[in-house]
Amino acid sequence: MAEQLTGLADDRVLLGRTSTAERVSDILRSRISEGYFPPGTRLSEDSIGGALGVSRNTLREAFRLLTHERLLIHELNRGVFVRVLTVEDVEDIYRTRSLVECAVVRGLGGPPYRLGGLIAAVEEGRTAAAENDWKGLGTANIHFHRELVALAGSERTDELMRSVFAELRLAFHVVDDPRRLHEPYLARNAQILQALQAGDRRGAERMLETYLADSLERVVEVYRRRVGEESAP
């Protein structure tokens, strides 16, 4: 927890002079998405409030917002914890991803497309893979899909998927072999990017649809096994 709190203290400057529950929840959501708070982690009001320099009431409101987004769970007389997803949660996350991401690509219209964010995410993934940073590669993959959604130019869609991707990160934390999970999709990210660079949004959509179906199958297989192992006597 000490390492995570140090990172939060660095985020304190983001609050500026108008620290609100929404901005605190933005910071915590990002930290959950980036993997600083794994599933099952108890979030201490005193420690996190002190690290961010916010009141207990502000922090509690931020916790309430993130509980509504299904990232946190409040347990009576125990406190607030980062949520542990069920297999059904994982399936629903991917169902939402497929509906939204494929629709974004389908609705792009004619090229050229603004692909700078996708290009940067692919390069981020290649760098992480070259350094054997498989957790970093998982983060780069999420960045790729976040940038893909951003092509829609819709703040509402970005906001919706921001929470979905944060939930997805919770599922990734249960996986015991992040390289096996993430490495195959680096090349597939590049292929989708190449299709969009060529103006082939229909081809990109077909690749994305297959990509998400394959990813769901792999994640659910691993997730079901890991959850079963942890619940075994």
mmCIF file with all atom_site columns, C-alpha atoms in Angstrom, residues 42-190:
data_model
loop_
_atom_site.group_PDB
_atom_site.id
_atom_site.type_symbol
_atom_site.label_atom_id
_atom_site.label_alt_id
_atom_site.label_comp_id
_atom_site.label_asym_id
_atom_site.label_entity_id
_atom_site.label_seq_id
_atom_site.pdbx_PDB_ins_code
_atom_site.Cartn_x
_atom_site.Cartn_y
_atom_site.Cartn_z
_atom_site.occupancy
_atom_site.B_iso_or_equiv
_atom_site.pdbx_formal_charge
_atom_site.auth_seq_id
_atom_site.auth_comp_id
_atom_site.auth_asym_id
_atom_site.auth_atom_id
_atom_site.pdbx_PDB_model_num
ATOM 1   C CA . ARG A 1 42  ? -9.051  -2.347  0.979   1.00 0.00 ? 42  ARG A CA 1
ATOM 2   C CA . LEU A 1 43  ? -8.966  1.423   0.435   1.00 0.00 ? 43  LEU A CA 1
ATOM 3   C CA . SER A 1 44  ? -8.150  3.289   3.630   1.00 0.00 ? 44  SER A CA 1
ATOM 4   C CA . GLU A 1 45  ? -9.968  6.608   3.983   1.00 0.00 ? 45  GLU A CA 1
ATOM 5   C CA . ASP A 1 46  ? -7.261  8.043   6.230   1.00 0.00 ? 46  ASP A CA 1
ATOM 6   C CA . SER A 1 47  ? -4.322  6.987   4.067   1.00 0.00 ? 47  SER A CA 1
ATOM 7   C CA . ILE A 1 48  ? -5.809  7.940   0.692   1.00 0.00 ? 48  ILE A CA 1
ATOM 8   C CA . GLY A 1 49  ? -7.383  11.139  2.002   1.00 0.00 ? 49  GLY A CA 1
ATOM 9   C CA . GLY A 1 50  ? -4.027  12.128  3.474   1.00 0.00 ? 50  GLY A CA 1
ATOM 10  C CA . ALA A 1 51  ? -2.139  11.305  0.286   1.00 0.00 ? 51  ALA A CA 1
ATOM 11  C CA . LEU A 1 52  ? -4.494  13.424  -1.813  1.00 0.00 ? 52  LEU A CA 1
ATOM 12  C CA . GLY A 1 53  ? -5.091  16.104  0.801   1.00 0.00 ? 53  GLY A CA 1
ATOM 13  C CA . VAL A 1 54  ? -8.886  15.876  0.639   1.00 0.00 ? 54  VAL A CA 1
ATOM 14  C CA . SER A 1 55  ? -11.567 15.717  3.297   1.00 0.00 ? 55  SER A CA 1
ATOM 15  C CA . ARG A 1 56  ? -13.175 12.510  4.472   1.00 0.00 ? 56  ARG A CA 1
ATOM 16  C CA . ASN A 1 57  ? -16.524 13.619  3.055   1.00 0.00 ? 57  ASN A CA 1
ATOM 17  C CA . THR A 1 58  ? -15.023 14.320  -0.369  1.00 0.00 ? 58  THR A CA 1
ATOM 18  C CA . LEU A 1 59  ? -13.313 10.945  -0.410  1.00 0.00 ? 59  LEU A CA 1
ATOM 19  C CA . ARG A 1 60  ? -16.479 9.136   0.652   1.00 0.00 ? 60  ARG A CA 1
ATOM 20  C CA . GLU A 1 61  ? -18.383 10.779  -2.178  1.00 0.00 ? 61  GLU A CA 1
ATOM 21  C CA . ALA A 1 62  ? -15.654 9.689   -4.616  1.00 0.00 ? 62  ALA A CA 1
ATOM 22  C CA . PHE A 1 63  ? -15.936 6.146   -3.262  1.00 0.00 ? 63  PHE A CA 1
ATOM 23  C CA . ARG A 1 64  ? -19.711 6.306   -3.758  1.00 0.00 ? 64  ARG A CA 1
ATOM 24  C CA . LEU A 1 65  ? -19.272 7.360   -7.390  1.00 0.00 ? 65  LEU A CA 1
ATOM 25  C CA . LEU A 1 66  ? -16.842 4.517   -8.081  1.00 0.00 ? 66  LEU A CA 1
ATOM 26  C CA . THR A 1 67  ? -19.117 2.043   -6.314  1.00 0.00 ? 67  THR A CA 1
ATOM 27  C CA . HIS A 1 68  ? -21.867 3.128   -8.692  1.00 0.00 ? 68  HIS A CA 1
ATOM 28  C CA . GLU A 1 69  ? -19.464 2.385   -11.559 1.00 0.00 ? 69  GLU A CA 1
ATOM 29  C CA . ARG A 1 70  ? -18.925 -1.122  -10.120 1.00 0.00 ? 70  ARG A CA 1
ATOM 30  C CA . LEU A 1 71  ? -15.230 -0.545  -9.478  1.00 0.00 ? 71  LEU A CA 1
ATOM 31  C CA . LEU A 1 72  ? -15.535 -0.526  -5.687  1.00 0.00 ? 72  LEU A CA 1
ATOM 32  C CA . ILE A 1 73  ? -17.731 -2.345  -3.202  1.00 0.00 ? 73  ILE A CA 1
ATOM 33  C CA . HIS A 1 74  ? -18.689 -1.291  0.317   1.00 0.00 ? 74  HIS A CA 1
ATOM 34  C CA . GLU A 1 75  ? -18.793 -4.058  2.906   1.00 0.00 ? 75  GLU A CA 1
ATOM 35  C CA . LEU A 1 76  ? -20.646 -3.289  6.129   1.00 0.00 ? 76  LEU A CA 1
ATOM 36  C CA . ASN A 1 77  ? -18.330 -2.837  9.113   1.00 0.00 ? 77  ASN A CA 1
ATOM 37  C CA . ARG A 1 78  ? -15.302 -3.694  6.947   1.00 0.00 ? 78  ARG A CA 1
ATOM 38  C CA . GLY A 1 79  ? -14.809 -0.751  4.612   1.00 0.00 ? 79  GLY A CA 1
ATOM 39  C CA . VAL A 1 80  ? -14.418 -0.103  0.905   1.00 0.00 ? 80  VAL A CA 1
ATOM 40  C CA . PHE A 1 81  ? -12.658 -2.597  -1.382  1.00 0.00 ? 81  PHE A CA 1
ATOM 41  C CA . VAL A 1 82  ? -11.679 -2.783  -5.030  1.00 0.00 ? 82  VAL A CA 1
ATOM 42  C CA . ARG A 1 83  ? -14.257 -5.098  -6.558  1.00 0.00 ? 83  ARG A CA 1
ATOM 43  C CA . VAL A 1 84  ? -13.480 -8.702  -7.501  1.00 0.00 ? 84  VAL A CA 1
ATOM 44  C CA . LEU A 1 85  ? -15.298 -9.479  -10.742 1.00 0.00 ? 85  LEU A CA 1
ATOM 45  C CA . THR A 1 86  ? -17.319 -12.597 -11.500 1.00 0.00 ? 86  THR A CA 1
ATOM 46  C CA . VAL A 1 87  ? -17.098 -14.519 -14.773 1.00 0.00 ? 87  VAL A CA 1
ATOM 47  C CA . GLU A 1 88  ? -20.481 -13.028 -15.680 1.00 0.00 ? 88  GLU A CA 1
ATOM 48  C CA . ASP A 1 89  ? -19.051 -9.545  -15.151 1.00 0.00 ? 89  ASP A CA 1
ATOM 49  C CA . VAL A 1 90  ? -16.211 -10.319 -17.548 1.00 0.00 ? 90  VAL A CA 1
ATOM 50  C CA . GLU A 1 91  ? -18.619 -11.590 -20.183 1.00 0.00 ? 91  GLU A CA 1
ATOM 51  C CA . ASP A 1 92  ? -20.751 -8.456  -19.855 1.00 0.00 ? 92  ASP A CA 1
ATOM 52  C CA . ILE A 1 93  ? -17.687 -6.208  -20.154 1.00 0.00 ? 93  ILE A CA 1
ATOM 53  C CA . TYR A 1 94  ? -16.769 -7.839  -23.446 1.00 0.00 ? 94  TYR A CA 1
ATOM 54  C CA . ARG A 1 95  ? -20.359 -7.670  -24.672 1.00 0.00 ? 95  ARG A CA 1
ATOM 55  C CA . THR A 1 96  ? -20.289 -3.914  -24.056 1.00 0.00 ? 96  THR A CA 1
ATOM 56  C CA . ARG A 1 97  ? -16.897 -3.567  -25.693 1.00 0.00 ? 97  ARG A CA 1
ATOM 57  C CA . SER A 1 98  ? -18.024 -5.369  -28.820 1.00 0.00 ? 98  SER A CA 1
ATOM 58  C CA . LEU A 1 99  ? -21.179 -3.267  -29.117 1.00 0.00 ? 99  LEU A CA 1
ATOM 59  C CA . VAL A 1 100 ? -19.365 0.041   -28.661 1.00 0.00 ? 100 VAL A CA 1
ATOM 60  C CA . GLU A 1 101 ? -15.966 -0.487  -30.281 1.00 0.00 ? 101 GLU A CA 1
ATOM 61  C CA . CYS A 1 102 ? -17.293 -2.141  -33.426 1.00 0.00 ? 102 CYS A CA 1
ATOM 62  C CA . ALA A 1 103 ? -19.945 0.571   -33.751 1.00 0.00 ? 103 ALA A CA 1
ATOM 63  C CA . VAL A 1 104 ? -17.258 3.262   -33.499 1.00 0.00 ? 104 VAL A CA 1
ATOM 64  C CA . VAL A 1 105 ? -15.237 1.727   -36.332 1.00 0.00 ? 105 VAL A CA 1
ATOM 65  C CA . ARG A 1 106 ? -18.378 1.129   -38.401 1.00 0.00 ? 106 ARG A CA 1
ATOM 66  C CA . GLY A 1 107 ? -19.406 4.770   -38.062 1.00 0.00 ? 107 GLY A CA 1
ATOM 67  C CA . LEU A 1 108 ? -16.065 6.367   -38.924 1.00 0.00 ? 108 LEU A CA 1
ATOM 68  C CA . GLY A 1 109 ? -17.089 7.480   -42.392 1.00 0.00 ? 109 GLY A CA 1
ATOM 69  C CA . GLY A 1 110 ? -14.501 8.114   -45.069 1.00 0.00 ? 110 GLY A CA 1
ATOM 70  C CA . PRO A 1 111 ? -10.748 8.385   -44.472 1.00 0.00 ? 111 PRO A CA 1
ATOM 71  C CA . PRO A 1 112 ? -8.366  9.831   -43.531 1.00 0.00 ? 112 PRO A CA 1
ATOM 72  C CA . TYR A 1 113 ? -8.759  9.149   -39.815 1.00 0.00 ? 113 TYR A CA 1
ATOM 73  C CA . ARG A 1 114 ? -6.946  10.765  -36.904 1.00 0.00 ? 114 ARG A CA 1
ATOM 74  C CA . LEU A 1 115 ? -4.781  7.819   -35.893 1.00 0.00 ? 115 LEU A CA 1
ATOM 75  C CA . GLY A 1 116 ? -2.043  9.469   -33.864 1.00 0.00 ? 116 GLY A CA 1
ATOM 76  C CA . GLY A 1 117 ? -3.310  8.019   -30.589 1.00 0.00 ? 117 GLY A CA 1
ATOM 77  C CA . LEU A 1 118 ? -3.515  4.505   -32.043 1.00 0.00 ? 118 LEU A CA 1
ATOM 78  C CA . ILE A 1 119 ? -0.015  4.780   -33.490 1.00 0.00 ? 119 ILE A CA 1
ATOM 79  C CA . ALA A 1 120 ? 1.343   5.880   -30.095 1.00 0.00 ? 120 ALA A CA 1
ATOM 80  C CA . ALA A 1 121 ? -0.444  3.006   -28.328 1.00 0.00 ? 121 ALA A CA 1
ATOM 81  C CA . VAL A 1 122 ? 1.017   0.424   -30.728 1.00 0.00 ? 122 VAL A CA 1
ATOM 82  C CA . GLU A 1 123 ? 4.500   1.842   -30.180 1.00 0.00 ? 123 GLU A CA 1
ATOM 83  C CA . GLU A 1 124 ? 3.910   1.825   -26.423 1.00 0.00 ? 124 GLU A CA 1
ATOM 84  C CA . GLY A 1 125 ? 3.036   -1.865  -26.680 1.00 0.00 ? 125 GLY A CA 1
ATOM 85  C CA . ARG A 1 126 ? 6.106   -2.679  -28.741 1.00 0.00 ? 126 ARG A CA 1
ATOM 86  C CA . THR A 1 127 ? 8.341   -0.932  -26.223 1.00 0.00 ? 127 THR A CA 1
ATOM 87  C CA . ALA A 1 128 ? 6.743   -2.808  -23.318 1.00 0.00 ? 128 ALA A CA 1
ATOM 88  C CA . ALA A 1 129 ? 7.132   -6.155  -25.125 1.00 0.00 ? 129 ALA A CA 1
ATOM 89  C CA . ALA A 1 130 ? 10.785  -5.435  -25.933 1.00 0.00 ? 130 ALA A CA 1
ATOM 90  C CA . GLU A 1 131 ? 11.366  -4.803  -22.218 1.00 0.00 ? 131 GLU A CA 1
ATOM 91  C CA . ASN A 1 132 ? 9.412   -7.930  -21.174 1.00 0.00 ? 132 ASN A CA 1
ATOM 92  C CA . ASP A 1 133 ? 7.013   -5.633  -19.339 1.00 0.00 ? 133 ASP A CA 1
ATOM 93  C CA . TRP A 1 134 ? 3.843   -7.680  -19.765 1.00 0.00 ? 134 TRP A CA 1
ATOM 94  C CA . LYS A 1 135 ? 1.776   -5.656  -17.328 1.00 0.00 ? 135 LYS A CA 1
ATOM 95  C CA . GLY A 1 136 ? 2.830   -2.589  -19.302 1.00 0.00 ? 136 GLY A CA 1
ATOM 96  C CA . LEU A 1 137 ? 1.789   -4.329  -22.504 1.00 0.00 ? 137 LEU A CA 1
ATOM 97  C CA . GLY A 1 138 ? -1.661  -4.942  -21.016 1.00 0.00 ? 138 GLY A CA 1
ATOM 98  C CA . THR A 1 139 ? -1.882  -1.235  -20.216 1.00 0.00 ? 139 THR A CA 1
ATOM 99  C CA . ALA A 1 140 ? -0.798  -0.380  -23.762 1.00 0.00 ? 140 ALA A CA 1
ATOM 100 C CA . ASN A 1 141 ? -3.510  -2.665  -25.148 1.00 0.00 ? 141 ASN A CA 1
ATOM 101 C CA . ILE A 1 142 ? -6.123  -0.845  -23.080 1.00 0.00 ? 142 ILE A CA 1
ATOM 102 C CA . HIS A 1 143 ? -4.710  2.474   -24.325 1.00 0.00 ? 143 HIS A CA 1
ATOM 103 C CA . PHE A 1 144 ? -5.097  1.222   -27.895 1.00 0.00 ? 144 PHE A CA 1
ATOM 104 C CA . HIS A 1 145 ? -8.774  0.466   -27.415 1.00 0.00 ? 145 HIS A CA 1
ATOM 105 C CA . ARG A 1 146 ? -9.344  3.713   -25.538 1.00 0.00 ? 146 ARG A CA 1
ATOM 106 C CA . GLU A 1 147 ? -7.867  5.613   -28.484 1.00 0.00 ? 147 GLU A CA 1
ATOM 107 C CA . LEU A 1 148 ? -9.983  3.554   -30.863 1.00 0.00 ? 148 LEU A CA 1
ATOM 108 C CA . VAL A 1 149 ? -13.121 4.620   -29.006 1.00 0.00 ? 149 VAL A CA 1
ATOM 109 C CA . ALA A 1 150 ? -11.894 8.231   -29.042 1.00 0.00 ? 150 ALA A CA 1
ATOM 110 C CA . LEU A 1 151 ? -12.127 8.196   -32.850 1.00 0.00 ? 151 LEU A CA 1
ATOM 111 C CA . ALA A 1 152 ? -15.882 8.634   -32.396 1.00 0.00 ? 152 ALA A CA 1
ATOM 112 C CA . GLY A 1 153 ? -15.266 12.129  -31.031 1.00 0.00 ? 153 GLY A CA 1
ATOM 113 C CA . SER A 1 154 ? -17.913 11.574  -28.346 1.00 0.00 ? 154 SER A CA 1
ATOM 114 C CA . GLU A 1 155 ? -17.323 12.612  -24.738 1.00 0.00 ? 155 GLU A CA 1
ATOM 115 C CA . ARG A 1 156 ? -20.238 10.429  -23.611 1.00 0.00 ? 156 ARG A CA 1
ATOM 116 C CA . THR A 1 157 ? -18.791 7.352   -25.290 1.00 0.00 ? 157 THR A CA 1
ATOM 117 C CA . ASP A 1 158 ? -15.351 8.105   -23.854 1.00 0.00 ? 158 ASP A CA 1
ATOM 118 C CA . GLU A 1 159 ? -16.839 8.417   -20.366 1.00 0.00 ? 159 GLU A CA 1
ATOM 119 C CA . LEU A 1 160 ? -18.808 5.186   -20.692 1.00 0.00 ? 160 LEU A CA 1
ATOM 120 C CA . MET A 1 161 ? -15.822 3.188   -21.875 1.00 0.00 ? 161 MET A CA 1
ATOM 121 C CA . ARG A 1 162 ? -13.433 4.708   -19.366 1.00 0.00 ? 162 ARG A CA 1
ATOM 122 C CA . SER A 1 163 ? -15.266 2.809   -16.614 1.00 0.00 ? 163 SER A CA 1
ATOM 123 C CA . VAL A 1 164 ? -15.528 -0.329  -18.754 1.00 0.00 ? 164 VAL A CA 1
ATOM 124 C CA . PHE A 1 165 ? -11.770 -0.362  -19.369 1.00 0.00 ? 165 PHE A CA 1
ATOM 125 C CA . ALA A 1 166 ? -11.107 0.186   -15.669 1.00 0.00 ? 166 ALA A CA 1
ATOM 126 C CA . GLU A 1 167 ? -13.279 -2.859  -14.906 1.00 0.00 ? 167 GLU A CA 1
ATOM 127 C CA . LEU A 1 168 ? -11.408 -4.809  -17.574 1.00 0.00 ? 168 LEU A CA 1
ATOM 128 C CA . ARG A 1 169 ? -8.164  -4.097  -15.761 1.00 0.00 ? 169 ARG A CA 1
ATOM 129 C CA . LEU A 1 170 ? -9.623  -5.743  -12.663 1.00 0.00 ? 170 LEU A CA 1
ATOM 130 C CA . ALA A 1 171 ? -10.088 -8.926  -14.681 1.00 0.00 ? 171 ALA A CA 1
ATOM 131 C CA . PHE A 1 172 ? -6.523  -8.767  -15.991 1.00 0.00 ? 172 PHE A CA 1
ATOM 132 C CA . HIS A 1 173 ? -5.170  -8.746  -12.434 1.00 0.00 ? 173 HIS A CA 1
ATOM 133 C CA . VAL A 1 174 ? -6.470  -12.249 -11.815 1.00 0.00 ? 174 VAL A CA 1
ATOM 134 C CA . VAL A 1 175 ? -4.510  -13.658 -14.764 1.00 0.00 ? 175 VAL A CA 1
ATOM 135 C CA . ASP A 1 176 ? -1.348  -15.482 -13.725 1.00 0.00 ? 176 ASP A CA 1
ATOM 136 C CA . ASP A 1 177 ? 0.407   -15.314 -17.134 1.00 0.00 ? 177 ASP A CA 1
ATOM 137 C CA . PRO A 1 178 ? 0.047   -11.766 -18.503 1.00 0.00 ? 178 PRO A CA 1
ATOM 138 C CA . ARG A 1 179 ? 2.446   -12.425 -21.372 1.00 0.00 ? 179 ARG A CA 1
ATOM 139 C CA . ARG A 1 180 ? 0.298   -15.250 -22.743 1.00 0.00 ? 180 ARG A CA 1
ATOM 140 C CA . LEU A 1 181 ? -2.779  -13.086 -22.339 1.00 0.00 ? 181 LEU A CA 1
ATOM 141 C CA . HIS A 1 182 ? -1.522  -9.844  -23.903 1.00 0.00 ? 182 HIS A CA 1
ATOM 142 C CA . GLU A 1 183 ? 1.311   -10.612 -26.330 1.00 0.00 ? 183 GLU A CA 1
ATOM 143 C CA . PRO A 1 184 ? -0.800  -12.089 -29.190 1.00 0.00 ? 184 PRO A CA 1
ATOM 144 C CA . TYR A 1 185 ? -2.860  -8.903  -29.417 1.00 0.00 ? 185 TYR A CA 1
ATOM 145 C CA . LEU A 1 186 ? 0.061   -6.573  -30.056 1.00 0.00 ? 186 LEU A CA 1
ATOM 146 C CA . ALA A 1 187 ? 0.314   -7.759  -33.664 1.00 0.00 ? 187 ALA A CA 1
ATOM 147 C CA . ARG A 1 188 ? -3.465  -7.646  -34.012 1.00 0.00 ? 188 ARG A CA 1
ATOM 148 C CA . ASN A 1 189 ? -3.532  -4.046  -32.796 1.00 0.00 ? 189 ASN A CA 1
ATOM 149 C CA . ALA A 1 190 ? -1.025  -3.220  -35.524 1.00 0.00 ? 190 ALA A CA 1
#
